[in-house]
mmCIF file of C-alpha atoms in Angstrom:
data_model
loop_
_atom_site.group_PDB
_atom_site.id
_atom_site.type_symbol
_atom_site.label_atom_id
_atom_site.label_comp_id
_atom_site.label_asym_id
_atom_site.label_seq_id
_atom_site.Cartn_x
_atom_site.Cartn_y
_atom_site.Cartn_z
ATOM 1 C CA UNK L 11 67.219 -69.285 -33.846
ATOM 2 C CA UNK L 12 66.539 -65.617 -33.281
ATOM 3 C CA UNK L 13 64.479 -63.949 -35.995
ATOM 4 C CA UNK L 14 64.558 -60.274 -36.842
ATOM 5 C CA UNK L 15 61.723 -58.874 -38.922
ATOM 6 C CA UNK L 16 60.991 -55.213 -38.324
ATOM 7 C CA UNK L 17 60.565 -53.925 -41.851
ATOM 8 C CA UNK L 18 57.008 -52.530 -42.115
ATOM 9 C CA UNK L 19 56.980 -53.086 -45.885
ATOM 10 C CA UNK L 20 57.838 -56.780 -45.716
ATOM 11 C CA UNK L 21 55.703 -59.896 -45.433
ATOM 12 C CA UNK L 22 56.908 -63.150 -43.957
ATOM 13 C CA UNK L 23 55.474 -65.830 -46.281
ATOM 14 C CA UNK L 24 55.455 -69.603 -46.408
ATOM 15 C CA UNK L 25 57.353 -71.311 -49.234
ATOM 16 C CA UNK L 26 57.767 -74.910 -50.315
ATOM 17 C CA UNK L 27 61.557 -75.151 -50.250
ATOM 18 C CA UNK L 28 62.328 -77.929 -52.787
ATOM 19 C CA UNK L 29 60.420 -76.143 -55.540
ATOM 20 C CA UNK L 30 60.855 -72.585 -54.207
ATOM 21 C CA UNK L 31 57.080 -72.160 -54.511
ATOM 22 C CA UNK L 32 55.126 -69.536 -52.639
ATOM 23 C CA UNK L 33 52.157 -71.111 -50.854
ATOM 24 C CA UNK L 34 48.894 -69.489 -51.953
ATOM 25 C CA UNK L 35 45.183 -70.197 -51.625
ATOM 26 C CA UNK L 36 45.225 -71.791 -55.077
ATOM 27 C CA UNK L 37 48.100 -74.225 -54.487
ATOM 28 C CA UNK L 38 47.919 -74.820 -50.745
ATOM 29 C CA UNK L 39 46.261 -78.242 -51.054
ATOM 30 C CA UNK L 40 48.916 -79.341 -53.532
ATOM 31 C CA UNK L 41 51.641 -78.926 -50.915
ATOM 32 C CA UNK L 42 49.660 -79.085 -47.655
ATOM 33 C CA UNK L 43 46.743 -81.472 -47.741
ATOM 34 C CA UNK L 44 43.790 -81.085 -45.401
ATOM 35 C CA UNK L 45 43.788 -83.106 -42.220
ATOM 36 C CA UNK L 46 46.752 -84.075 -40.078
ATOM 37 C CA UNK L 47 49.379 -82.460 -42.314
ATOM 38 C CA UNK L 48 47.467 -79.169 -42.357
ATOM 39 C CA UNK L 49 47.147 -79.211 -38.565
ATOM 40 C CA UNK L 50 50.834 -79.953 -38.073
ATOM 41 C CA UNK L 51 52.071 -77.286 -40.504
ATOM 42 C CA UNK L 52 49.589 -74.838 -38.973
ATOM 43 C CA UNK L 53 50.944 -75.584 -35.505
ATOM 44 C CA UNK L 54 54.515 -74.980 -36.622
ATOM 45 C CA UNK L 55 53.593 -71.765 -38.447
ATOM 46 C CA UNK L 56 51.759 -70.486 -35.393
ATOM 47 C CA UNK L 57 54.733 -71.184 -33.168
ATOM 48 C CA UNK L 58 57.039 -69.320 -35.561
ATOM 49 C CA UNK L 59 54.635 -66.376 -35.648
ATOM 50 C CA UNK L 60 54.437 -66.319 -31.868
ATOM 51 C CA UNK L 61 58.220 -66.317 -31.651
ATOM 52 C CA UNK L 62 58.383 -63.290 -33.941
ATOM 53 C CA UNK L 63 55.764 -61.476 -31.851
ATOM 54 C CA UNK L 64 57.541 -62.437 -28.657
ATOM 55 C CA UNK L 65 60.870 -61.072 -29.848
ATOM 56 C CA UNK L 66 59.567 -57.874 -31.421
ATOM 57 C CA UNK L 67 57.287 -57.126 -28.475
ATOM 58 C CA UNK L 68 59.737 -58.044 -25.674
ATOM 59 C CA UNK L 69 57.155 -60.532 -24.467
ATOM 60 C CA UNK L 70 57.443 -63.619 -22.302
ATOM 61 C CA UNK L 71 55.259 -66.667 -21.864
ATOM 62 C CA UNK L 72 53.646 -66.957 -18.444
ATOM 63 C CA UNK L 73 51.657 -69.929 -17.200
ATOM 64 C CA UNK L 74 48.162 -69.097 -16.048
ATOM 65 C CA UNK L 75 47.229 -72.613 -14.985
ATOM 66 C CA UNK L 76 49.236 -75.816 -15.416
ATOM 67 C CA UNK L 77 46.646 -78.186 -14.004
ATOM 68 C CA UNK L 78 45.007 -80.439 -16.543
ATOM 69 C CA UNK L 79 46.159 -81.867 -19.856
ATOM 70 C CA UNK L 80 46.824 -78.543 -21.580
ATOM 71 C CA UNK L 81 48.364 -75.624 -19.680
ATOM 72 C CA UNK L 82 46.884 -72.148 -20.083
ATOM 73 C CA UNK L 83 49.511 -69.579 -21.074
ATOM 74 C CA UNK L 84 49.638 -65.967 -22.153
ATOM 75 C CA UNK L 85 52.187 -63.650 -23.740
ATOM 76 C CA UNK L 86 52.864 -60.664 -21.502
ATOM 77 C CA UNK L 87 55.332 -57.776 -21.376
ATOM 78 C CA UNK L 88 58.555 -58.937 -19.783
ATOM 79 C CA UNK L 89 58.467 -56.694 -16.707
ATOM 80 C CA UNK L 90 55.111 -58.014 -15.533
ATOM 81 C CA UNK L 91 55.289 -59.380 -12.004
ATOM 82 C CA UNK L 92 54.478 -62.916 -13.250
ATOM 83 C CA UNK L 93 57.617 -63.016 -15.420
ATOM 84 C CA UNK L 94 60.548 -64.596 -13.526
ATOM 85 C CA UNK L 95 63.543 -62.257 -12.996
ATOM 86 C CA UNK L 96 65.742 -64.527 -15.131
ATOM 87 C CA UNK L 97 63.436 -64.378 -18.167
ATOM 88 C CA UNK L 98 65.057 -62.010 -20.618
ATOM 89 C CA UNK L 99 67.124 -58.894 -20.114
ATOM 90 C CA UNK L 100 64.036 -56.796 -19.516
ATOM 91 C CA UNK L 101 62.728 -58.875 -16.638
ATOM 92 C CA UNK L 102 61.991 -57.114 -13.376
ATOM 93 C CA UNK L 103 64.561 -56.971 -10.600
ATOM 94 C CA UNK L 104 64.990 -59.989 -8.402
ATOM 95 C CA UNK L 105 62.920 -59.791 -5.288
ATOM 96 C CA UNK L 106 60.367 -57.432 -6.776
ATOM 97 C CA UNK L 107 56.774 -58.465 -6.226
ATOM 98 C CA UNK L 108 55.222 -56.022 -8.633
ATOM 99 C CA UNK L 109 55.531 -55.079 -12.259
ATOM 100 C CA UNK L 110 56.691 -51.696 -13.477
ATOM 101 C CA UNK L 111 53.214 -50.433 -14.226
ATOM 102 C CA UNK L 112 52.525 -50.389 -10.507
ATOM 103 C CA UNK L 113 55.118 -47.622 -10.168
ATOM 104 C CA UNK L 114 55.094 -45.842 -13.533
ATOM 105 C CA UNK L 115 51.949 -47.129 -15.197
ATOM 106 C CA UNK L 116 51.979 -47.486 -18.967
ATOM 107 C CA UNK L 117 48.837 -48.190 -20.974
ATOM 108 C CA UNK L 118 48.239 -51.852 -21.725
ATOM 109 C CA UNK L 119 47.013 -53.309 -25.015
ATOM 110 C CA UNK L 120 45.028 -56.508 -24.488
ATOM 111 C CA UNK L 121 44.741 -58.686 -27.618
ATOM 112 C CA UNK L 122 42.325 -61.616 -27.754
ATOM 113 C CA UNK L 123 41.566 -63.874 -30.709
ATOM 114 C CA UNK L 124 38.490 -65.816 -31.784
ATOM 115 C CA UNK L 125 37.521 -69.416 -31.160
ATOM 116 C CA UNK L 126 38.771 -72.471 -33.012
ATOM 117 C CA UNK L 127 42.249 -73.953 -33.283
ATOM 118 C CA UNK L 128 44.078 -70.637 -33.446
ATOM 119 C CA UNK L 129 46.652 -69.986 -30.729
ATOM 120 C CA UNK L 130 47.471 -66.786 -28.860
ATOM 121 C CA UNK L 131 47.909 -63.872 -31.259
ATOM 122 C CA UNK L 132 46.754 -65.794 -34.350
ATOM 123 C CA UNK L 133 43.638 -64.762 -36.247
ATOM 124 C CA UNK L 134 43.717 -67.339 -39.055
ATOM 125 C CA UNK L 135 45.654 -70.557 -39.622
ATOM 126 C CA UNK L 136 44.688 -70.650 -43.300
ATOM 127 C CA UNK L 137 45.870 -67.115 -44.023
ATOM 128 C CA UNK L 138 49.001 -67.646 -41.949
ATOM 129 C CA UNK L 139 50.019 -70.183 -44.582
ATOM 130 C CA UNK L 140 48.675 -68.416 -47.669
ATOM 131 C CA UNK L 141 48.851 -64.689 -46.902
ATOM 132 C CA UNK L 142 51.658 -64.255 -44.390
ATOM 133 C CA UNK L 143 52.287 -63.551 -40.730
ATOM 134 C CA UNK L 144 51.444 -59.849 -40.883
ATOM 135 C CA UNK L 145 47.985 -60.319 -42.353
ATOM 136 C CA UNK L 146 46.882 -63.170 -40.109
ATOM 137 C CA UNK L 147 48.341 -62.422 -36.675
ATOM 138 C CA UNK L 148 48.627 -59.708 -34.056
ATOM 139 C CA UNK L 149 52.185 -58.852 -35.127
ATOM 140 C CA UNK L 150 51.215 -55.458 -36.653
ATOM 141 C CA UNK L 151 49.345 -54.647 -33.420
ATOM 142 C CA UNK L 152 52.392 -55.573 -31.369
ATOM 143 C CA UNK L 153 54.591 -53.293 -33.468
ATOM 144 C CA UNK L 154 52.201 -50.362 -33.092
ATOM 145 C CA UNK L 155 51.963 -50.878 -29.339
ATOM 146 C CA UNK L 156 55.741 -50.961 -29.006
ATOM 147 C CA UNK L 157 56.022 -47.665 -30.907
ATOM 148 C CA UNK L 158 53.638 -46.133 -28.373
ATOM 149 C CA UNK L 159 55.465 -47.532 -25.325
ATOM 150 C CA UNK L 160 52.514 -49.684 -24.329
ATOM 151 C CA UNK L 161 52.497 -52.889 -22.343
ATOM 152 C CA UNK L 162 51.074 -55.876 -24.221
ATOM 153 C CA UNK L 163 49.047 -58.897 -23.120
ATOM 154 C CA UNK L 164 47.964 -61.625 -25.563
ATOM 155 C CA UNK L 165 45.584 -64.290 -24.288
ATOM 156 C CA UNK L 166 44.996 -67.827 -25.561
ATOM 157 C CA UNK L 167 41.281 -68.518 -24.981
ATOM 158 C CA UNK L 168 41.492 -71.751 -27.006
ATOM 159 C CA UNK L 169 44.203 -73.370 -24.913
ATOM 160 C CA UNK L 170 41.734 -75.986 -23.642
ATOM 161 C CA UNK L 171 39.350 -76.073 -26.567
ATOM 162 C CA UNK L 172 36.309 -74.078 -27.616
ATOM 163 C CA UNK L 173 34.025 -75.513 -24.931
ATOM 164 C CA UNK L 174 36.333 -74.192 -22.195
ATOM 165 C CA UNK L 175 36.937 -70.838 -23.890
ATOM 166 C CA UNK L 176 35.086 -68.673 -21.378
ATOM 167 C CA UNK L 177 36.619 -70.443 -18.387
ATOM 168 C CA UNK L 178 40.074 -70.036 -19.921
ATOM 169 C CA UNK L 179 39.410 -66.345 -20.606
ATOM 170 C CA UNK L 180 38.289 -65.756 -17.011
ATOM 171 C CA UNK L 181 41.296 -67.547 -15.573
ATOM 172 C CA UNK L 182 43.691 -65.624 -17.809
ATOM 173 C CA UNK L 183 42.389 -62.150 -17.004
ATOM 174 C CA UNK L 184 42.018 -63.035 -13.340
ATOM 175 C CA UNK L 185 45.674 -64.007 -13.065
ATOM 176 C CA UNK L 186 47.122 -61.248 -15.255
ATOM 177 C CA UNK L 187 45.064 -58.382 -13.847
ATOM 178 C CA UNK L 188 43.795 -59.827 -10.589
ATOM 179 C CA UNK L 189 45.667 -57.181 -8.579
ATOM 180 C CA UNK L 190 43.318 -54.592 -10.100
ATOM 181 C CA UNK L 191 40.460 -56.346 -8.322
ATOM 182 C CA UNK L 192 42.166 -56.263 -4.917
ATOM 183 C CA UNK L 193 40.227 -53.684 -2.914
ATOM 184 C CA UNK L 194 42.622 -53.996 0.015
ATOM 185 C CA UNK L 195 45.762 -53.098 -1.935
ATOM 186 C CA UNK L 196 46.967 -49.765 -3.253
ATOM 187 C CA UNK L 197 47.162 -51.265 -6.773
ATOM 188 C CA UNK L 198 43.379 -51.101 -6.967
ATOM 189 C CA UNK L 199 43.420 -47.307 -6.795
ATOM 190 C CA UNK L 200 46.280 -46.602 -9.210
ATOM 191 C CA UNK L 201 45.835 -45.497 -12.783
ATOM 192 C CA UNK L 202 46.071 -48.315 -15.347
ATOM 193 C CA UNK L 203 44.755 -47.512 -18.810
ATOM 194 C CA UNK L 204 43.529 -50.505 -20.787
ATOM 195 C CA UNK L 205 43.032 -50.717 -24.553
ATOM 196 C CA UNK L 206 41.396 -53.844 -25.964
ATOM 197 C CA UNK L 207 41.348 -55.505 -29.380
ATOM 198 C CA UNK L 208 38.593 -58.124 -29.138
ATOM 199 C CA UNK L 209 38.188 -60.303 -32.218
ATOM 200 C CA UNK L 210 35.180 -62.502 -32.931
ATOM 201 C CA UNK L 211 34.153 -64.724 -29.982
ATOM 202 C CA UNK L 212 36.563 -62.981 -27.622
ATOM 203 C CA UNK L 213 34.363 -59.888 -27.857
ATOM 204 C CA UNK L 214 31.557 -61.893 -26.277
ATOM 205 C CA UNK L 215 33.961 -63.277 -23.689
ATOM 206 C CA UNK L 216 35.092 -59.766 -22.798
ATOM 207 C CA UNK L 217 31.554 -58.461 -22.315
ATOM 208 C CA UNK L 218 30.576 -61.504 -20.268
ATOM 209 C CA UNK L 219 33.639 -61.031 -18.083
ATOM 210 C CA UNK L 220 32.901 -57.335 -17.549
ATOM 211 C CA UNK L 221 29.342 -58.053 -16.469
ATOM 212 C CA UNK L 222 30.685 -59.430 -13.195
ATOM 213 C CA UNK L 223 33.602 -57.027 -12.732
ATOM 214 C CA UNK L 224 32.517 -53.637 -14.019
ATOM 215 C CA UNK L 225 33.651 -51.708 -10.978
ATOM 216 C CA UNK L 226 37.264 -52.844 -11.451
ATOM 217 C CA UNK L 227 37.720 -52.627 -15.212
ATOM 218 C CA UNK L 228 35.406 -49.975 -16.613
ATOM 219 C CA UNK L 229 37.217 -47.055 -14.945
ATOM 220 C CA UNK L 230 40.446 -48.324 -16.571
ATOM 221 C CA UNK L 231 39.166 -49.077 -20.084
ATOM 222 C CA UNK L 232 40.020 -46.252 -22.454
ATOM 223 C CA UNK L 233 39.138 -47.818 -25.792
ATOM 224 C CA UNK L 234 37.865 -51.093 -27.269
ATOM 225 C CA UNK L 235 37.968 -52.191 -30.889
ATOM 226 C CA UNK L 236 35.533 -55.028 -31.561
ATOM 227 C CA UNK L 237 36.282 -56.807 -34.837
ATOM 228 C CA UNK L 238 33.397 -59.025 -35.948
ATOM 229 C CA UNK L 239 32.551 -59.536 -32.297
ATOM 230 C CA UNK L 240 29.744 -61.907 -31.277
ATOM 231 C CA UNK L 241 28.588 -60.070 -28.144
ATOM 232 C CA UNK L 242 25.126 -58.604 -27.642
ATOM 233 C CA UNK L 243 24.136 -55.289 -26.083
ATOM 234 C CA UNK L 244 21.081 -57.106 -24.709
ATOM 235 C CA UNK L 245 23.289 -58.771 -22.119
ATOM 236 C CA UNK L 246 23.724 -55.393 -20.454
ATOM 237 C CA UNK L 247 19.997 -54.704 -19.882
ATOM 238 C CA UNK L 248 20.612 -54.621 -16.123
ATOM 239 C CA UNK L 249 23.989 -52.891 -16.229
ATOM 240 C CA UNK L 250 23.695 -49.275 -17.324
ATOM 241 C CA UNK L 251 27.409 -48.568 -16.900
ATOM 242 C CA UNK L 252 28.532 -51.370 -19.188
ATOM 243 C CA UNK L 253 25.838 -50.543 -21.737
ATOM 244 C CA UNK L 254 26.964 -46.920 -21.654
ATOM 245 C CA UNK L 255 30.555 -47.967 -22.331
ATOM 246 C CA UNK L 256 29.665 -50.281 -25.232
ATOM 247 C CA UNK L 257 27.697 -47.534 -26.987
ATOM 248 C CA UNK L 258 30.134 -44.722 -26.200
ATOM 249 C CA UNK L 259 32.892 -43.182 -28.293
ATOM 250 C CA UNK L 260 35.345 -45.420 -26.441
ATOM 251 C CA UNK L 261 34.164 -48.355 -28.551
ATOM 252 C CA UNK L 262 34.189 -49.038 -32.255
ATOM 253 C CA UNK L 263 32.892 -52.070 -34.136
ATOM 254 C CA UNK L 264 34.717 -53.174 -37.304
ATOM 255 C CA UNK L 265 32.524 -55.287 -39.562
ATOM 256 C CA UNK L 266 33.514 -57.588 -42.398
ATOM 257 C CA UNK L 267 31.091 -57.859 -45.288
ATOM 258 C CA UNK L 268 28.589 -60.634 -45.743
ATOM 259 C CA UNK L 269 28.686 -61.384 -49.445
ATOM 260 C CA UNK L 270 25.107 -62.644 -49.444
ATOM 261 C CA UNK L 271 23.512 -59.748 -47.558
ATOM 262 C CA UNK L 272 25.845 -56.774 -48.116
ATOM 263 C CA UNK L 273 25.391 -56.465 -51.869
ATOM 264 C CA UNK L 274 27.244 -53.151 -52.233
ATOM 265 C CA UNK L 275 30.061 -53.760 -49.771
ATOM 266 C CA UNK L 276 32.801 -53.519 -52.418
ATOM 267 C CA UNK L 277 32.184 -49.823 -52.904
ATOM 268 C CA UNK L 278 33.007 -49.129 -49.255
ATOM 269 C CA UNK L 279 36.590 -48.486 -48.183
ATOM 270 C CA UNK L 280 38.032 -49.626 -44.850
ATOM 271 C CA UNK L 281 36.831 -47.233 -42.179
ATOM 272 C CA UNK L 282 33.673 -46.123 -43.985
ATOM 273 C CA UNK L 283 30.650 -45.859 -41.704
ATOM 274 C CA UNK L 284 28.122 -48.677 -41.847
ATOM 275 C CA UNK L 285 24.501 -47.627 -42.086
ATOM 276 C CA UNK L 286 23.129 -49.892 -39.382
ATOM 277 C CA UNK L 287 19.527 -51.088 -39.333
ATOM 278 C CA UNK L 288 17.174 -51.852 -36.451
ATOM 279 C CA UNK L 289 18.347 -55.469 -36.246
ATOM 280 C CA UNK L 290 21.955 -54.378 -35.895
ATOM 281 C CA UNK L 291 21.087 -51.788 -33.246
ATOM 282 C CA UNK L 292 19.096 -54.346 -31.300
ATOM 283 C CA UNK L 293 22.134 -56.661 -31.300
ATOM 284 C CA UNK L 294 24.991 -54.178 -30.830
ATOM 285 C CA UNK L 295 23.370 -50.899 -29.831
ATOM 286 C CA UNK L 296 24.420 -47.540 -31.229
ATOM 287 C CA UNK L 297 28.153 -48.309 -31.275
ATOM 288 C CA UNK L 298 30.081 -46.638 -34.098
ATOM 289 C CA UNK L 299 30.333 -49.284 -36.809
ATOM 290 C CA UNK L 300 32.738 -49.211 -39.745
ATOM 291 C CA UNK L 301 33.477 -51.417 -42.725
ATOM 292 C CA UNK L 302 36.615 -53.530 -42.523
ATOM 293 C CA UNK L 303 36.978 -53.448 -46.310
ATOM 294 C CA UNK L 304 36.974 -57.220 -46.723
ATOM 295 C CA UNK L 305 34.550 -60.134 -46.670
ATOM 296 C CA UNK L 306 37.152 -62.307 -44.924
ATOM 297 C CA UNK L 307 36.238 -62.527 -41.253
ATOM 298 C CA UNK L 308 39.771 -63.388 -40.138
ATOM 299 C CA UNK L 309 41.314 -60.449 -42.023
ATOM 300 C CA UNK L 310 39.262 -57.655 -40.439
ATOM 301 C CA UNK L 311 42.133 -56.617 -38.179
ATOM 302 C CA UNK L 312 44.552 -56.381 -41.099
ATOM 303 C CA UNK L 313 42.358 -54.439 -43.486
ATOM 304 C CA UNK L 314 41.150 -52.028 -40.792
ATOM 305 C CA UNK L 315 44.509 -51.804 -39.022
ATOM 306 C CA UNK L 316 45.043 -48.064 -39.472
ATOM 307 C CA UNK L 317 41.473 -47.279 -38.427
ATOM 308 C CA UNK L 318 41.736 -49.398 -35.292
ATOM 309 C CA UNK L 319 44.855 -47.521 -34.302
ATOM 310 C CA UNK L 320 43.273 -44.227 -35.250
ATOM 311 C CA UNK L 321 40.600 -45.070 -32.692
ATOM 312 C CA UNK L 322 43.152 -46.030 -30.043
ATOM 313 C CA UNK L 323 45.313 -42.973 -30.757
ATOM 314 C CA UNK L 324 42.461 -40.557 -30.236
ATOM 315 C CA UNK L 325 42.070 -41.859 -26.714
ATOM 316 C CA UNK L 326 45.804 -42.138 -26.091
ATOM 317 C CA UNK L 327 46.220 -38.465 -26.995
ATOM 318 C CA UNK L 328 43.226 -37.488 -24.911
ATOM 319 C CA UNK L 329 44.476 -39.454 -21.930
ATOM 320 C CA UNK L 330 41.363 -41.633 -21.986
ATOM 321 C CA UNK L 331 38.160 -41.047 -20.115
ATOM 322 C CA UNK L 332 36.167 -39.803 -23.095
ATOM 323 C CA UNK L 333 32.989 -41.595 -22.054
ATOM 324 C CA UNK L 334 30.803 -40.968 -19.023
ATOM 325 C CA UNK L 335 30.595 -43.575 -16.291
ATOM 326 C CA UNK L 336 28.658 -42.903 -13.156
ATOM 327 C CA UNK L 337 29.785 -44.847 -10.146
ATOM 328 C CA UNK L 338 28.019 -44.583 -6.802
ATOM 329 C CA UNK L 339 30.515 -43.649 -4.120
ATOM 330 C CA UNK L 340 30.217 -44.821 -0.548
ATOM 331 C CA UNK L 341 28.395 -41.582 0.201
ATOM 332 C CA UNK L 342 26.003 -42.150 -2.683
ATOM 333 C CA UNK L 343 27.413 -39.439 -4.973
ATOM 334 C CA UNK L 344 28.076 -40.007 -8.675
ATOM 335 C CA UNK L 345 31.549 -39.839 -10.188
ATOM 336 C CA UNK L 346 32.286 -39.477 -13.910
ATOM 337 C CA UNK L 347 34.934 -41.236 -14.996
ATOM 338 C CA UNK L 348 41.023 -57.907 -53.385
ATOM 339 C CA UNK L 349 43.449 -60.714 -54.105
ATOM 340 C CA UNK L 350 44.129 -61.735 -50.596
ATOM 341 C CA UNK L 351 47.299 -63.682 -51.467
ATOM 342 C CA UNK L 352 49.060 -60.374 -52.121
ATOM 343 C CA UNK L 353 47.455 -58.366 -49.345
ATOM 344 C CA UNK L 354 48.895 -54.977 -48.538
ATOM 345 C CA UNK L 355 48.000 -52.254 -46.073
ATOM 346 C CA UNK L 356 48.931 -49.576 -48.574
ATOM 347 C CA UNK L 357 52.675 -50.222 -48.651
ATOM 348 C CA UNK L 358 54.649 -52.360 -51.082
ATOM 349 C CA UNK L 359 54.648 -55.821 -49.578
ATOM 350 C CA UNK L 360 57.875 -57.756 -50.057
ATOM 351 C CA UNK L 361 57.473 -61.454 -49.296
ATOM 352 C CA UNK L 362 60.080 -63.120 -47.124
ATOM 353 C CA UNK L 363 60.385 -66.869 -47.020
ATOM 354 C CA UNK L 364 59.170 -69.257 -44.358
ATOM 355 C CA UNK L 365 60.068 -72.563 -45.922
ATOM 356 C CA UNK L 366 58.750 -76.072 -45.552
ATOM 357 C CA UNK L 367 61.246 -78.889 -45.398
ATOM 358 C CA UNK L 368 64.512 -77.601 -43.967
ATOM 359 C CA UNK L 369 66.297 -74.861 -42.060
ATOM 360 C CA UNK L 370 66.988 -71.907 -44.293
ATOM 361 C CA UNK L 371 68.001 -68.283 -44.197
ATOM 362 C CA UNK L 372 65.299 -66.202 -45.832
ATOM 363 C CA UNK L 373 66.115 -64.084 -48.842
ATOM 364 C CA UNK L 374 65.788 -60.370 -48.092
ATOM 365 C CA UNK L 375 67.481 -58.855 -51.106
ATOM 366 C CA UNK L 376 64.854 -56.124 -51.530
ATOM 367 C CA UNK L 377 65.135 -54.584 -48.082
ATOM 368 C CA UNK L 378 68.135 -56.211 -46.447
ATOM 369 C CA UNK L 379 66.289 -57.272 -43.305
ATOM 370 C CA UNK L 380 67.749 -60.501 -41.892
ATOM 371 C CA UNK L 381 65.135 -63.061 -40.915
ATOM 372 C CA UNK L 382 67.449 -65.730 -39.575
ATOM 373 C CA UNK L 383 66.882 -69.458 -39.755
ATOM 374 C CA UNK L 384 63.411 -70.959 -39.576
ATOM 375 C CA UNK L 385 62.736 -74.689 -39.473
ATOM 376 C CA UNK L 386 59.514 -76.304 -40.567
#
């Protein structure tokens, strides 16, 4: 059933239907025990969240690789050349072999999540159940990208498990953006601006991927937001261009607090600068680092949402290219190129119901936004 949820002041929350109880951190185990039940409810919640993102972002599922036990898929804007013409009203014209950004390129937002059992666009299974879809998924990012007329790509690095995460990441980017790497085709020379939200382990996957493909992607990357990323600047010792990018104004690192080490983290607001030490600089370089405003690793994107988009917007307004890259041309010249169950981003959050046990129409009496029927 089609869901409609575009109210920025609303939260889609999970309820236990028979008792009309909101699922929270405190009562989650009462209604959803750990183990198989948790995994099954988490799977269903993730699928519902992905459906909401798909509908609000005009996205379609594309298959990256269907060989093996688990297929690799990604959510991509519906006029991408991999989306069949029959998929949705916004699909590209029949017979077209290229997506619209080949002709009238729009900036693309690439969203990648961390490792574990989370699916594409999901940052936390636990908070999806106890804090809501907005706080725990890429839905707010999708909404912001749509407002800015950006294309969207959401990868699923965990489609084949953590051990295959890097291979899955490489396959996904290679299929979705492989035409950028085609030196023989005109696509390689056209302008395609890329903005990246790299959360947790996917930050390391991104840097590893760029190490082998700098010449194709670095001229297109306009901004990266690393949120609790696990990469290391030391990997770029032999790649001055990539190191330059990772320490430039094009990148920002959003850090959640470590409650054991960051003793005064509570006095810092989201977006406040982190005073980095020598250990941090050895690991991440001189990248601008800001506090997320939370100690919850999986909520960094939610708490720092406005600051992440402030970073992206500065480069969108500037048209990108605010960092110096020096590429040798063929002639040898250089070319520049704190209750987290009631989390809010500053607005009044109005819970909507995602119920366990039956199909139901969610109550939206406060804002009048129809959610439609959701079955769990």
